[in-house]
XYZ file of C-alpha atoms in Angstrom:
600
model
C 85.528 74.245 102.315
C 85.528 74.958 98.838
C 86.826 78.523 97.661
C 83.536 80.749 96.427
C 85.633 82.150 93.095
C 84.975 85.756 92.637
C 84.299 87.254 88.744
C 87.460 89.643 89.763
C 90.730 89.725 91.851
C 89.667 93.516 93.310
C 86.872 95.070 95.080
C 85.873 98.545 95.835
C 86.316 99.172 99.631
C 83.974 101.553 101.326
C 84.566 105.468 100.993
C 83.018 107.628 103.478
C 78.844 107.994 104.015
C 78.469 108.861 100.509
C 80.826 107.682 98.039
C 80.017 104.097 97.689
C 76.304 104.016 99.179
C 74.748 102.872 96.069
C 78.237 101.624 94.396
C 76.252 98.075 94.159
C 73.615 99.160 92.416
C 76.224 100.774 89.850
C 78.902 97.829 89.559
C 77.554 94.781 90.931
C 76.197 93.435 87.487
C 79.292 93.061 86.394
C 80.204 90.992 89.408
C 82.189 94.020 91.196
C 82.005 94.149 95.149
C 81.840 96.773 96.970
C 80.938 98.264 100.238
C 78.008 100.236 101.706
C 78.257 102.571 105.039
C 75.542 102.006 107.244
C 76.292 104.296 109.543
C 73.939 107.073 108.176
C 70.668 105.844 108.312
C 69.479 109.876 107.223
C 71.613 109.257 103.870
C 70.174 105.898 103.535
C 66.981 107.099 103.751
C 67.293 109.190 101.130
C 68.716 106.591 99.108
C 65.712 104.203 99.357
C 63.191 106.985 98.633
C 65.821 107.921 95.348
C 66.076 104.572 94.073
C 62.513 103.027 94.855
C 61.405 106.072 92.530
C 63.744 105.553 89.898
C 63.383 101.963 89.529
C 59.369 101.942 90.507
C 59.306 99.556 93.308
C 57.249 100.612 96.768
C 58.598 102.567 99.212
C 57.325 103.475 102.927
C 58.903 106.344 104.602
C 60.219 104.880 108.099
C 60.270 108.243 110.161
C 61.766 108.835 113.807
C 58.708 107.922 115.439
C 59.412 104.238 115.104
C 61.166 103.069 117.710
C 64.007 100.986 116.028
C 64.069 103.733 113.149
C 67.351 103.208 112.422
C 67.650 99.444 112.231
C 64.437 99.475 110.147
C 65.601 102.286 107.873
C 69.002 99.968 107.019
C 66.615 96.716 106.248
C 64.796 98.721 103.921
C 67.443 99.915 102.087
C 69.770 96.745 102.153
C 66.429 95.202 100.826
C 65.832 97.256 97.981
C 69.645 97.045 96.662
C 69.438 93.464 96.863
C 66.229 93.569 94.379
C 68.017 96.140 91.848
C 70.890 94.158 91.756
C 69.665 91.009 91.043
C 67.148 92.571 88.555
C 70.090 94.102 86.898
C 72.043 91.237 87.007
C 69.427 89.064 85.057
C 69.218 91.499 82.145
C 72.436 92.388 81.800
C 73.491 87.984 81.623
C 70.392 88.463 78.650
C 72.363 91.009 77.032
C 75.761 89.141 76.510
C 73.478 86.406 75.424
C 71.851 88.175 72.987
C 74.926 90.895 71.625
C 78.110 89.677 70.305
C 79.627 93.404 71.060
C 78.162 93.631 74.804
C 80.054 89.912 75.279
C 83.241 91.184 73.701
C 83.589 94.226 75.567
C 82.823 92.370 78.579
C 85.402 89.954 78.401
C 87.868 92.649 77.605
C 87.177 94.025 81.465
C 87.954 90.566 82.695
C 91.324 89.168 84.096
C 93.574 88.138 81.448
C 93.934 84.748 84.193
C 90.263 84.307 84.199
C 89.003 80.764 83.795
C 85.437 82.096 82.864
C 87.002 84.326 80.121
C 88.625 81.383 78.687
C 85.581 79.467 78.925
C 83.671 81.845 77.053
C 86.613 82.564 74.555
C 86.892 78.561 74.031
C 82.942 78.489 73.340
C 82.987 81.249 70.583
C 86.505 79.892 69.064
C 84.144 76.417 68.725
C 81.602 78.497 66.677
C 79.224 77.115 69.417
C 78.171 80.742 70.017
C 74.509 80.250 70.028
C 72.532 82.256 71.906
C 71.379 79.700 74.497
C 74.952 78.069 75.219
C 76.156 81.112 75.875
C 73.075 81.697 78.446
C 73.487 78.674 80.244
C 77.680 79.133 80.280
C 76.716 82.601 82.170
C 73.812 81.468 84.225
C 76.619 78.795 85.617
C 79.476 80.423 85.944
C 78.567 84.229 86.351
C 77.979 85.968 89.927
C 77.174 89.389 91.289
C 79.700 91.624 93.348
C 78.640 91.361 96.630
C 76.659 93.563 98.730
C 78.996 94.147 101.454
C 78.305 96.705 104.490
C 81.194 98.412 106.267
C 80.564 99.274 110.278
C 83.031 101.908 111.856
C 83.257 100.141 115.774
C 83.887 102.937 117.373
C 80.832 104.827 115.899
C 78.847 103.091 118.537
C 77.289 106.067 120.495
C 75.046 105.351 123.248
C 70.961 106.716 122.629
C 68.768 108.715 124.977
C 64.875 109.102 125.160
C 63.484 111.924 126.824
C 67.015 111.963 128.976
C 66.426 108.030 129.484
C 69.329 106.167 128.114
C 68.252 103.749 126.014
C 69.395 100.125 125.953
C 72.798 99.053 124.445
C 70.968 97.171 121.426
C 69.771 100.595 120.107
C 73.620 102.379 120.627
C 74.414 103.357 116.518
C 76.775 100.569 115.878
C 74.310 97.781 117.312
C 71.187 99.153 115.442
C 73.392 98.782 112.066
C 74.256 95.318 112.636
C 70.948 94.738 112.954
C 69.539 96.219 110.210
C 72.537 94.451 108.461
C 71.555 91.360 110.199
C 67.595 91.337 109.266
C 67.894 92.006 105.890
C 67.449 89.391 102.984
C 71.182 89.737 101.401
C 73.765 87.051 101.889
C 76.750 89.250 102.455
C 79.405 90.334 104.502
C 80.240 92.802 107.368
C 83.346 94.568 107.311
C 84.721 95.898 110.948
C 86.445 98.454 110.833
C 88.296 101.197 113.684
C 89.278 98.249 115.377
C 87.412 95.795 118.579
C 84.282 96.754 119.982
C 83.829 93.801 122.601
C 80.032 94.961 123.017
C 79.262 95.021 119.673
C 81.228 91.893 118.635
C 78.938 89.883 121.245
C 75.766 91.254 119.544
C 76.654 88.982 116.439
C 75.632 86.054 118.679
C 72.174 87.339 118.706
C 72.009 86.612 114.614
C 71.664 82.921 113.437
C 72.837 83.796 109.778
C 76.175 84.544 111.121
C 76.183 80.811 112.304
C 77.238 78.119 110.049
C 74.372 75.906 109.475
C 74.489 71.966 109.040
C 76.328 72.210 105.445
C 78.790 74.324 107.074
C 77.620 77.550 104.941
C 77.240 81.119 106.652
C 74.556 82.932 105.091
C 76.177 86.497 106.678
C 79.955 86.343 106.956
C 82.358 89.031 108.992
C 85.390 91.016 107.552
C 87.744 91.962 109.934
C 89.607 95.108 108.687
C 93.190 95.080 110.532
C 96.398 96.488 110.517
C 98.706 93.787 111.621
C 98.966 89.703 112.232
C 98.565 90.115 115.695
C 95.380 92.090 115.865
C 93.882 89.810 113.616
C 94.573 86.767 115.952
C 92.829 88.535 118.895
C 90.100 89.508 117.113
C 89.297 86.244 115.270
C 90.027 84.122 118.425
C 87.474 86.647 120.305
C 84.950 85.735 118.166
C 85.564 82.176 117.289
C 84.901 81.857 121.186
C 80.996 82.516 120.697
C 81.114 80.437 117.683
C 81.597 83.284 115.219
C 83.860 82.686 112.073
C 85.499 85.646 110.271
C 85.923 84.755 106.738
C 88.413 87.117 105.625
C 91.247 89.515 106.796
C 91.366 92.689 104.826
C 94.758 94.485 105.693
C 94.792 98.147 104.989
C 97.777 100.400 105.247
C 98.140 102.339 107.970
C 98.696 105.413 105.951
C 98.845 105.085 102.466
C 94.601 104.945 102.656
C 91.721 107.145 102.019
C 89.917 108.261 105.475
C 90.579 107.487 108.724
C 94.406 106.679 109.141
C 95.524 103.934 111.639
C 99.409 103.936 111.769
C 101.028 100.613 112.733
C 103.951 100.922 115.320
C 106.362 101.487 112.002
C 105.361 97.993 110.869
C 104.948 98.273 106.976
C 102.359 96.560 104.664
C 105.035 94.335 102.975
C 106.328 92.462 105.865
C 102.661 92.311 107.459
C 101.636 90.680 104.407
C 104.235 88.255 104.756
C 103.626 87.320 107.836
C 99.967 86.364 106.575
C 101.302 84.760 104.075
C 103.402 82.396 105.917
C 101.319 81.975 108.967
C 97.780 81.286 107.313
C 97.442 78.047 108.020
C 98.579 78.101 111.407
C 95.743 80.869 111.930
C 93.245 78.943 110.321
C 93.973 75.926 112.002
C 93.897 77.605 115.891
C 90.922 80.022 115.031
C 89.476 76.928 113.683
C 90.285 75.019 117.450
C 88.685 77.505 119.320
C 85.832 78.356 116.897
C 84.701 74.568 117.389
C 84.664 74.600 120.796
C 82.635 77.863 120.518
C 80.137 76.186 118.528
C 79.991 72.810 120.999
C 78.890 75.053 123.688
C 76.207 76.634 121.905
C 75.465 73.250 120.610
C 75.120 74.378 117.177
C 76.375 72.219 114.160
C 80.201 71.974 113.322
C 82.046 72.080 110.271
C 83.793 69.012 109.804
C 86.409 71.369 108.445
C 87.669 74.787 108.984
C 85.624 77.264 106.896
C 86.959 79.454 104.077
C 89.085 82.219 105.185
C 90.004 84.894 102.671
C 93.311 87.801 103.125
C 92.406 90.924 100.826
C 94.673 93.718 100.882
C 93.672 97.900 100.088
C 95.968 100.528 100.633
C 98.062 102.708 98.031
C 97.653 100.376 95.296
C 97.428 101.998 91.486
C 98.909 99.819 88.601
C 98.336 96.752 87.225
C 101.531 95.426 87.981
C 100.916 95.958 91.867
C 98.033 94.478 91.799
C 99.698 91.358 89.884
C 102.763 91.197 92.395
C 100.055 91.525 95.326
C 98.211 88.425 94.146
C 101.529 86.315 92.939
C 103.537 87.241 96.003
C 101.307 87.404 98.725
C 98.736 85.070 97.308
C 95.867 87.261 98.543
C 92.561 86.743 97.433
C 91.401 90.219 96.064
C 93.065 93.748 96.050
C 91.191 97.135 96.959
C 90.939 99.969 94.576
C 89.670 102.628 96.649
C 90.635 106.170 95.540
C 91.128 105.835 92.457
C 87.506 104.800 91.657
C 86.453 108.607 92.876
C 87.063 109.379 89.360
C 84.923 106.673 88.062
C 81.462 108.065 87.791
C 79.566 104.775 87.018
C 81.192 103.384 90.543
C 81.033 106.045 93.025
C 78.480 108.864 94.037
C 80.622 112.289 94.202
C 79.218 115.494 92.913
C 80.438 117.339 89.619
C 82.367 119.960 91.525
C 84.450 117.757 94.121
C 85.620 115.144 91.102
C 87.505 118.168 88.952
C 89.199 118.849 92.707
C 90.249 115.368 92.893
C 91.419 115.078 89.247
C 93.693 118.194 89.764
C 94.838 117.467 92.747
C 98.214 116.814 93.386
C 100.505 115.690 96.265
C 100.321 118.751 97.899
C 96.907 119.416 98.235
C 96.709 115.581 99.971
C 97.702 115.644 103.321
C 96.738 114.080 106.742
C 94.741 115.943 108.317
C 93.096 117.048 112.513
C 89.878 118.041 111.102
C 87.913 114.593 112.557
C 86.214 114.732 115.565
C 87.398 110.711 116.506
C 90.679 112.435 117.483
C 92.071 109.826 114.370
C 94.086 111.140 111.605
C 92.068 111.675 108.574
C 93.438 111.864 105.191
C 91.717 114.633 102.976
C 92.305 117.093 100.087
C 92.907 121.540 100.132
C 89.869 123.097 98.642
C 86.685 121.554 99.492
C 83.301 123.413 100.018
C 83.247 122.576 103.406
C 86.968 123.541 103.932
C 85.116 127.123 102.722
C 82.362 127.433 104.749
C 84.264 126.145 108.076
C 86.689 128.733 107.684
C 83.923 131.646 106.826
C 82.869 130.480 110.651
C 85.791 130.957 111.869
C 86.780 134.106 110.466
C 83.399 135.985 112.057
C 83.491 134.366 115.459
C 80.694 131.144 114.525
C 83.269 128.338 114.849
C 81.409 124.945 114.976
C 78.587 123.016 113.755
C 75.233 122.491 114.620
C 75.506 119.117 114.644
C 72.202 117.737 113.176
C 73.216 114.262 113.085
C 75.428 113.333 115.948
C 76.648 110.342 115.207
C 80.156 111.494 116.334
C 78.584 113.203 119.442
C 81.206 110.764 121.368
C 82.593 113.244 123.731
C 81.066 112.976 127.416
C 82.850 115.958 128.147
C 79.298 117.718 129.130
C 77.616 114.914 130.130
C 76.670 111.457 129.241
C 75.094 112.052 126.222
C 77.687 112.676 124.159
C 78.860 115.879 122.555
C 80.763 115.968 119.131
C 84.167 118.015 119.014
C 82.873 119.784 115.885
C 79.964 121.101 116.998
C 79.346 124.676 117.820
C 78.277 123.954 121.510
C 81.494 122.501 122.270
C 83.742 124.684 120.464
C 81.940 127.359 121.958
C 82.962 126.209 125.627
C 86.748 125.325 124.430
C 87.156 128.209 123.211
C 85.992 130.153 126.498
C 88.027 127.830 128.289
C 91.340 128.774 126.010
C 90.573 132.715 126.579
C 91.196 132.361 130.504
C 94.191 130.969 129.843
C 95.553 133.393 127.369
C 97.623 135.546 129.409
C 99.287 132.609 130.535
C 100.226 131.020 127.086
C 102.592 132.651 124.673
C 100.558 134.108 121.152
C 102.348 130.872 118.865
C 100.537 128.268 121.725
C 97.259 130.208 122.060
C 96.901 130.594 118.325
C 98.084 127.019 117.700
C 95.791 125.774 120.728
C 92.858 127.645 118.981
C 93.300 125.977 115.567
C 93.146 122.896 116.980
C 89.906 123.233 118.340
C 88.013 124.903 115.222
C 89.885 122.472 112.646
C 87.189 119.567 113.159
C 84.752 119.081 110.886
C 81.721 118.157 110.590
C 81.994 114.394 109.066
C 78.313 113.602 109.484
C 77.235 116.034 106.872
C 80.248 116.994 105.295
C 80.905 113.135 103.534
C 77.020 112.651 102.923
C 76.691 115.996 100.912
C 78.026 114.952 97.594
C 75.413 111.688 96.861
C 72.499 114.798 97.564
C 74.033 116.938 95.397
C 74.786 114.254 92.548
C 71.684 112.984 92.640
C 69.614 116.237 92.870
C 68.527 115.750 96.506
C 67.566 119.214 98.919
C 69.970 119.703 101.267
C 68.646 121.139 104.764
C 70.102 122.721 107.695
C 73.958 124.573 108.306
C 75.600 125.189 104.962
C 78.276 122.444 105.587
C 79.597 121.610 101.570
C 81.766 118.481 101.111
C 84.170 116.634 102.743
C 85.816 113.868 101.082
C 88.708 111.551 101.968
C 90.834 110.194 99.371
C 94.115 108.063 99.424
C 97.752 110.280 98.598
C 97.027 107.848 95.788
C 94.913 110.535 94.256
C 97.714 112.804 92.686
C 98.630 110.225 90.531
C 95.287 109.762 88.740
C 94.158 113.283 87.122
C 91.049 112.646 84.798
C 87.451 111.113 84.922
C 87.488 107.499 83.371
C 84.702 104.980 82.506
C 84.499 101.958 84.587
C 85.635 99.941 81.749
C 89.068 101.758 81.182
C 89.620 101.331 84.844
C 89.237 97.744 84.670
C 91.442 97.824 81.812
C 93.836 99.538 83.556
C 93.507 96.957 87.029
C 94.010 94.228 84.840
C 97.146 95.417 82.793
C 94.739 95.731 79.409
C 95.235 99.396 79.425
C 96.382 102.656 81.267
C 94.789 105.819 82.531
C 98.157 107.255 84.870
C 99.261 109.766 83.031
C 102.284 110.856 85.731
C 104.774 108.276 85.203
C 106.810 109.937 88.475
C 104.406 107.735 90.461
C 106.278 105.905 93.269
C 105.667 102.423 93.871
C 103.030 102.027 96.773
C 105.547 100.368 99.179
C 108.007 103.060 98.951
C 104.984 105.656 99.015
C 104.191 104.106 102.505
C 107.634 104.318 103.984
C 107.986 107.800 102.757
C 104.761 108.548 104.369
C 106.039 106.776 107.876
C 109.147 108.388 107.833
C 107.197 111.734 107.802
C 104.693 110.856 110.187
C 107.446 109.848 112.935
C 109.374 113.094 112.407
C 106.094 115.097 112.911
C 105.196 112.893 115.724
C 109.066 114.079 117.366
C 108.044 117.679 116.348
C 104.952 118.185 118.343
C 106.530 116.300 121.732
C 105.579 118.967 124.566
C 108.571 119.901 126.720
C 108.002 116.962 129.120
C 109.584 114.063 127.669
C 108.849 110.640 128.993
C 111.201 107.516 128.964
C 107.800 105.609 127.189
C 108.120 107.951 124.531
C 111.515 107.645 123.762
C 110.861 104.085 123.774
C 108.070 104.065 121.715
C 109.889 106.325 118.777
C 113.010 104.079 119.125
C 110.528 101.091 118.579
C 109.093 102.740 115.852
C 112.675 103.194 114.063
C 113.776 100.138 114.053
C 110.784 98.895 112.933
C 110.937 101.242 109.409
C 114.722 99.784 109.374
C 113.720 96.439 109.516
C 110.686 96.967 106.545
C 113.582 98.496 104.337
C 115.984 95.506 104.815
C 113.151 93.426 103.972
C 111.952 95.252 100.857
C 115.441 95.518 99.941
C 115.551 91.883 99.957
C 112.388 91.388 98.021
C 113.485 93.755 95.207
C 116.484 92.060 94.653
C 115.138 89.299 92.582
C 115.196 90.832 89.639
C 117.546 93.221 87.203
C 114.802 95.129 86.299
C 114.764 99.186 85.966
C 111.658 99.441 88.082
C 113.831 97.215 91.273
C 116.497 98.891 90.164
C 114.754 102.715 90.985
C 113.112 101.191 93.989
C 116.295 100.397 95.432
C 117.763 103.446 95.078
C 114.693 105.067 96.296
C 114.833 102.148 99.762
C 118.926 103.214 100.043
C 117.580 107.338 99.618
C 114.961 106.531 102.553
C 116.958 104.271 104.626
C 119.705 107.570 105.259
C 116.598 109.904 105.478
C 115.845 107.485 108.554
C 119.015 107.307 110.020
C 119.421 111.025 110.422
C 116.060 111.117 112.249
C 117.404 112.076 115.704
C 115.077 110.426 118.459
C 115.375 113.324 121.768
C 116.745 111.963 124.836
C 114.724 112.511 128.369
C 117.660 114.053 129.208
């Protein structure tokens, strides 16, 4: 199938509830993607009421009392996005028609490698810049970022009326994709947190995730994975019912804002290499099954495999990365996650929580307990809710109310659902942990305590900052804001305009100011290396023959990512291999003296 070209080689990937909810409706003019979280349909609420006011279109509260609230809510909202950014598209296409300047400093955002920068480069070097050819070279050649949603898998908590459990199609995840799936946009999902085997056989309720008789999907799936061999299972899972993903976005297990899914010690450079080399091969058996798939649903086939896409997000901060990412790996589009927190045109993060993230530095970013999916979550000293969680704790309140509940995962009381940073089940740990106290030694009851009032309270916490940007009451528990960016962020230490961050993505210009930044492979190893001797350092006293396994496993793993980096950066004599080198030789001892414990 023929490639669909995108305006640029990155996109932003989503951050948190918040931080890219309306990031289309801020970039997508100028043909950025990005990604929306649809997992708060209280925030997205909001959101529709904020933006149908501000741009004057219609807008019909959807309360509680419908009954598919939530799916409805996310339609709406999709729906509305869709109309601003195609409205805003159209004028701003008028505007580099109509000013010389607005064209110019467009182009300068652009990829030096761009084809449609040339184009429009060749057309005013003819002198054929009239006002019209230029229209018509834009109306052709120009496209929109895409209107991407992002759904967390595991988010998928099961619903309850009047104690009556509701049926699986209304569990959070399932509503989302709906909502996703009824709206007008022609977009993508992105799946992330790994497989949901429920949810993944909801797509086949959908028609525009189908190919039709041209072969085109009008909704597409992302896949967000780890390693090769996820990806495989996944994508064969799916291409069994017919279902097509259309692009791979590997994300480092670490060296990433949020949620952090560490590989088995397998590093992003040889995982992208094993893409690399094994693309066609996956395209070609996905593509085996995926037909077969369709023949049984008797639904048309391609008469060729459809586009699939690898993206890669994860660490990334210069414009030479992101050049080496697309030469080497030949990946299709890099994500620039963290980074774009400091963009205020891109992102929604209040006034307060951006000077935190410009000052920060590598020790305030660290990887964090406090979220209650029992996944390590990547997150930043000083935030407002960091504040008020700890004000709890020091009189006694530990815990949450828990208005939302979309992490109320937790059947620990019952079947439905309790979240481990609410009050209510803090409340009950905490009782539990006192009846054991004369048993434990102070260090183990005080460390056993921390770890159950560190949660936080996600729901609210990474919503707060688009309410208090945008001027929006917040009700309920005083909860401030949580936010989740990359160890990326102590490298970038001032606001910047969109435009100087393009610059800076494309090699046109640079905002780092730190030029001690380590290169984002090495960054990553460093980080594994740390996470494995943690991971030794909190072993209980009962050591298990899997576990010594598993750490040896995970050793030989970082050894073998080091060999091959060391190979990769030997091509060239030049000071920046040269440093990473040393840096790979510096890590590679670091990693030897890691002493695995024996059973014994």
């Amino acid at each position: 199938m023929a490639s669909s070209k995108s305006l640029h080689n990155f996109h932003i990937p989503v951050m948190g509830l918040a931080y890219t909810i309306d990031s289309p409706i801020r970039v997508a003019q100028y043909g950025i993607s990005s990604v929306i979280s649809i997992i708060d349909d209280e925030l997205i609420e909001k959101m529709n009421s904020f933006y149908s006011e501000k741009f004057s279109l219609p807008y019909q509260e959807i309360t509680k009392k419908a009954k598919d609230y939530r799916a409805e809510r996310i339609t709406s909202y999709l729906n509305l996005v869709d109309t601003v950014v195609k409205d805003k598209f159209s004028q701003f296409k008028t505007e580099l028609s109509e000013s010389k300047l607005a064209l110019d400093n467009f182009m300068a955002t652009l990829p030096n490698s761009s084809s449609i920068k040339e184009g429009l480069l060749s057309l005013l070097d003819e002198g054929t810049a009239i006002k019209d050819t230029i229209k018509n070279y834009l109306e052709t050649h120009l496209k929109a970022g895409d209107i991407d949603v992002n759904i967390m898998t595991k988010v998928d908590k099961d619903n309850f009326e009047k104690g009556e459990q509701l049926d699986i199609a209304y569990n959070d995840a399932h509503a989302s994709l709906r909502g996703f799936a009824q709206s007008k946009l022609s977009s993508s999902v992105v799946l992330s947190a790994g497989m949901n085997p429920r949810l993944y056989s909801y797509f086949e309720n959908f028609k525009d995730f189908f190919p039709d008789a041209n072969g085109v999907l009008k909704k597409k799936i992302i896949l967000k994975v780890s390693d090769y061999r996820s990806a495989t299972i996944q994508g064969k899972f799916l291409a069994k019912k017919g279902l097509w993903v259309s692009e791979y976005r590997i994300e480092s297990g670490l060296n990433c804002g949020g949620h952090a899914f560490a590989t088995e010690g397998f590093l992003l450079g040889p995982i992208l290499e094993e893409f690399k080399t094994k693309k066609s091969e996956l395209i070609q058996d996905t593509h085996d099954v995926f037909i077969k798939g369709l023949s049984l649903k008797e639904s048309p086939i391609p008469t060729q495999p459809l586009e699939l896409k690898i993206s890669v997000q994860g660490g990334v901060g210069t414009a030479e990365e992101q050049e080496f990412l697309l030469d080497h790996y030949s990946v299709d589009s890099v994500g620039w996650g963290t980074p774009f927190l400091l963009v205020p045109e891109a992102t929604s993060v209040d006034q307060e929580t951006r000077e935190l993230l410009a000052n920060a530095k590598e020790k305030d970013l660290y990887l964090s307990g406090i979220s209650p999916l029992g996944v390590p979550f990547n997150t930043i000293n000083g935030t407002t809710n960091e504040l008020h969680k700890q004000k709890r704790i020091d009189t006694n309140k530990a815990g949450s109310s828990c208005p939302k509940k979309f992490l109320a995962l937790s059947k620990a009381f019952g079947a439905e659902g309790i979240c481990t940073a609410s009050k209510k089940y803090q409340d009950a740990m905490l009782q539990e942990l006192e009846t054991k106290k004369v048993t434990l030694s102070p260090v183990v009851y005080e460390n056993s305590k921390a770890k159950i009032t560190e949660k936080a309270c996600l729901c609210v916490g990474l919503a707060n900052a688009s309410y208090l940007e945008n001027g929006i009451n917040i009700k309920g528990q005083e909860q401030g804001v949580v936010i989740c960016p990359g160890p990326n962020m102590a490298y970038f230490d001032k606001e910047v305009t969109l435009a100087e961050m393009m610059k800076h993505i494309n090699g046109n210009g640079a905002i780092l100011s730190n030029l001690n930044r380590p290169n984002m492979f090495v960054k990553e190893l460093k980080m594994y290396i740390d996470y494995l001797k943690n991971d030794i350092k909190s072993i209980s006293e009962d050591l298990s023959v899997k576990q010594m396994k598993k750490w040896n496993a995970f050793k030989n793993n970082l050894f073998d990512g080091i060999t091959y980096y060391q190979n990769l950066f030997a091509t060239s004599i030049s000071s920046e291999y040269k440093v990473i080198q040393t840096e790979l030789q510096f890590y590679k001892e670091e990693l030897v003296a890691v002493k695995i414990p024996d059973s014994n």
